[in-house]
CSV table of C-alpha atoms in Angstrom, one decimal:
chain,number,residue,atom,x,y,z
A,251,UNK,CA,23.8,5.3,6.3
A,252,UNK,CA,23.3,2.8,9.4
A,253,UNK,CA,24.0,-0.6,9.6
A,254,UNK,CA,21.0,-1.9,9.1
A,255,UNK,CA,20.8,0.1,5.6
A,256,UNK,CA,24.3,-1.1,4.8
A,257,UNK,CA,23.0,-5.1,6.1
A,258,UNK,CA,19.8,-4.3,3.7
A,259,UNK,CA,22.0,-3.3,0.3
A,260,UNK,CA,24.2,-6.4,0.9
A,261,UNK,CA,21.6,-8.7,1.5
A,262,UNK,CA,19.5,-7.6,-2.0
A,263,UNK,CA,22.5,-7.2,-3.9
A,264,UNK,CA,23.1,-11.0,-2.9
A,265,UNK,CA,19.4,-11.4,-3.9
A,266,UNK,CA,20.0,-10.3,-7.5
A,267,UNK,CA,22.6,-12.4,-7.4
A,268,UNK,CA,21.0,-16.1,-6.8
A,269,UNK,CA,18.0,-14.9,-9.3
A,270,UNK,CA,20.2,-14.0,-11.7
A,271,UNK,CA,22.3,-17.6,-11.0
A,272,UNK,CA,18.8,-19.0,-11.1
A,273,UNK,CA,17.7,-17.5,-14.4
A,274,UNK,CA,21.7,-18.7,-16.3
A,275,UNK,CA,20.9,-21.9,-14.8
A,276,UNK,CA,17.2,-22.1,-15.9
A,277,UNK,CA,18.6,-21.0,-19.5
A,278,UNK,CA,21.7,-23.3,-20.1
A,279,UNK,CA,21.1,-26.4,-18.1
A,280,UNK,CA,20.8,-29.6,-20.5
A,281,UNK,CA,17.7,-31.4,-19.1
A,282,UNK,CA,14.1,-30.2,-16.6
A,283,UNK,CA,15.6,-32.0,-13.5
A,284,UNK,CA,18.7,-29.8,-13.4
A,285,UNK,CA,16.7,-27.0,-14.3
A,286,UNK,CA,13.9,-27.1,-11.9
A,287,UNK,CA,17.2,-28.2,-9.2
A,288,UNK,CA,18.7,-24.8,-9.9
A,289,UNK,CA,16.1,-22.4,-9.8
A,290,UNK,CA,14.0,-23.7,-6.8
A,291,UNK,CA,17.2,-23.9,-4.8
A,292,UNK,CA,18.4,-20.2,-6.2
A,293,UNK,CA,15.4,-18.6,-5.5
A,294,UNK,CA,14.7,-19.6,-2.8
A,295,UNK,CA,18.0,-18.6,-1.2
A,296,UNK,CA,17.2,-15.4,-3.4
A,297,UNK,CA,14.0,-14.8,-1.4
A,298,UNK,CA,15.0,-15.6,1.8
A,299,UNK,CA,17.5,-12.7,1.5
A,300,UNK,CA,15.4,-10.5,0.1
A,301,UNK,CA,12.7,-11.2,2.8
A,302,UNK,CA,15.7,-10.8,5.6
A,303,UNK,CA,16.9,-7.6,4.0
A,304,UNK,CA,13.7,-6.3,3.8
A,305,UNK,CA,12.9,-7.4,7.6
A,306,UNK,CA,15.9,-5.7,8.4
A,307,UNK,CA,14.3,-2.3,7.4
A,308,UNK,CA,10.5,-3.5,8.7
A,309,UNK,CA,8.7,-0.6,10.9
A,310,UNK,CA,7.5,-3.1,13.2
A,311,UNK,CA,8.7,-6.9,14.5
A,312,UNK,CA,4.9,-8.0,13.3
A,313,UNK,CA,6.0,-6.7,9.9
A,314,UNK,CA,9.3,-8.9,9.8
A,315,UNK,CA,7.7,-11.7,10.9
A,316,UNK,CA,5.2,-11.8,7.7
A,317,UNK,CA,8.2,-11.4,5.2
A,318,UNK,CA,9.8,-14.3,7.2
A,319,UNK,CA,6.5,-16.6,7.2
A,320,UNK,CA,6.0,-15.5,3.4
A,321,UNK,CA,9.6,-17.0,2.8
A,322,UNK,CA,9.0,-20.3,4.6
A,323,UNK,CA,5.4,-20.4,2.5
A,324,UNK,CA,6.9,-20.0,-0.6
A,325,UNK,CA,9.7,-22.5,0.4
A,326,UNK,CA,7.1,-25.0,0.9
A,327,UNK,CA,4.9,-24.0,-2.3
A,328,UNK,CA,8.4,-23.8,-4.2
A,329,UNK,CA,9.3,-27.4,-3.5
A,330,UNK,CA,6.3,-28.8,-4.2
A,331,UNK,CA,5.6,-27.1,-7.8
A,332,UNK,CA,9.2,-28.7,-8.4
A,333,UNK,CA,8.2,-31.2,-7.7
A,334,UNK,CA,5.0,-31.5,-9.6
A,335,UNK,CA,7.4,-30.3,-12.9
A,336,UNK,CA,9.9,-33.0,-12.3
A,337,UNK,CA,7.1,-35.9,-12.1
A,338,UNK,CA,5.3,-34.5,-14.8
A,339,UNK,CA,8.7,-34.8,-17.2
A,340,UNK,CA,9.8,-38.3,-15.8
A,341,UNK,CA,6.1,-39.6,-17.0
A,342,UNK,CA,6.0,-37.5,-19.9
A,343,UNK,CA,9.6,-38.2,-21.5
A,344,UNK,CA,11.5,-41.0,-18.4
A,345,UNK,CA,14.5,-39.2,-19.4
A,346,UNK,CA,13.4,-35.4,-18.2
A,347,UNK,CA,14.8,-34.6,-22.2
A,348,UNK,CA,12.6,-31.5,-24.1
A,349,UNK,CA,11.3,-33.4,-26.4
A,350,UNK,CA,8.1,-34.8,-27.2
């Protein structure tokens, strides 16, 4: 194995990681604003190293860049559909509580 095989496994096992932090968070935080907090911030940290270990092993620098601008897309589209999800409880409930 090279180093840039040995880079890639680090980089997705830290991946898993934030998803999974992102999925504990998403089921035992109290209220939707910490929830949507903790899982846009998780994955997206989750993606961006994904993306990186998956540039890492990229046949071509064209190839890496498109992981990279996918990331910074998603980033943007990821922040946004928070958020939407956090408005949409503050109007709904003022309190971001569950219920109806």
């Amino acid at each position: 194995m090279s180093g840039a095989d040995i880079a890639t496994v680090a980089l997705l096992g830290a991946a898993g990681f934030f998803f999974l932090g992102g999925t504990v968070a998403l089921l035992r935080f109290p209220d939707v604003f910490t929830r949507v907090h903790a899982v846009t911030k998780a994955d997206n940290l989750g993606l961006g190293l994904l993306c990186l270990g998956l540039a890492l092993q990229a046949d071509s620098p064209a190839a890496a860049v498109k992981l990279i601008l996918i990331w910074i897309i998603v980033m943007i589209v990821g922040a946004c559909a928070g958020n939407l999800v956090a408005r949409h409880a503050l109007v709904r409930n003022g309190d971001g509580s569950d219920e109806p």
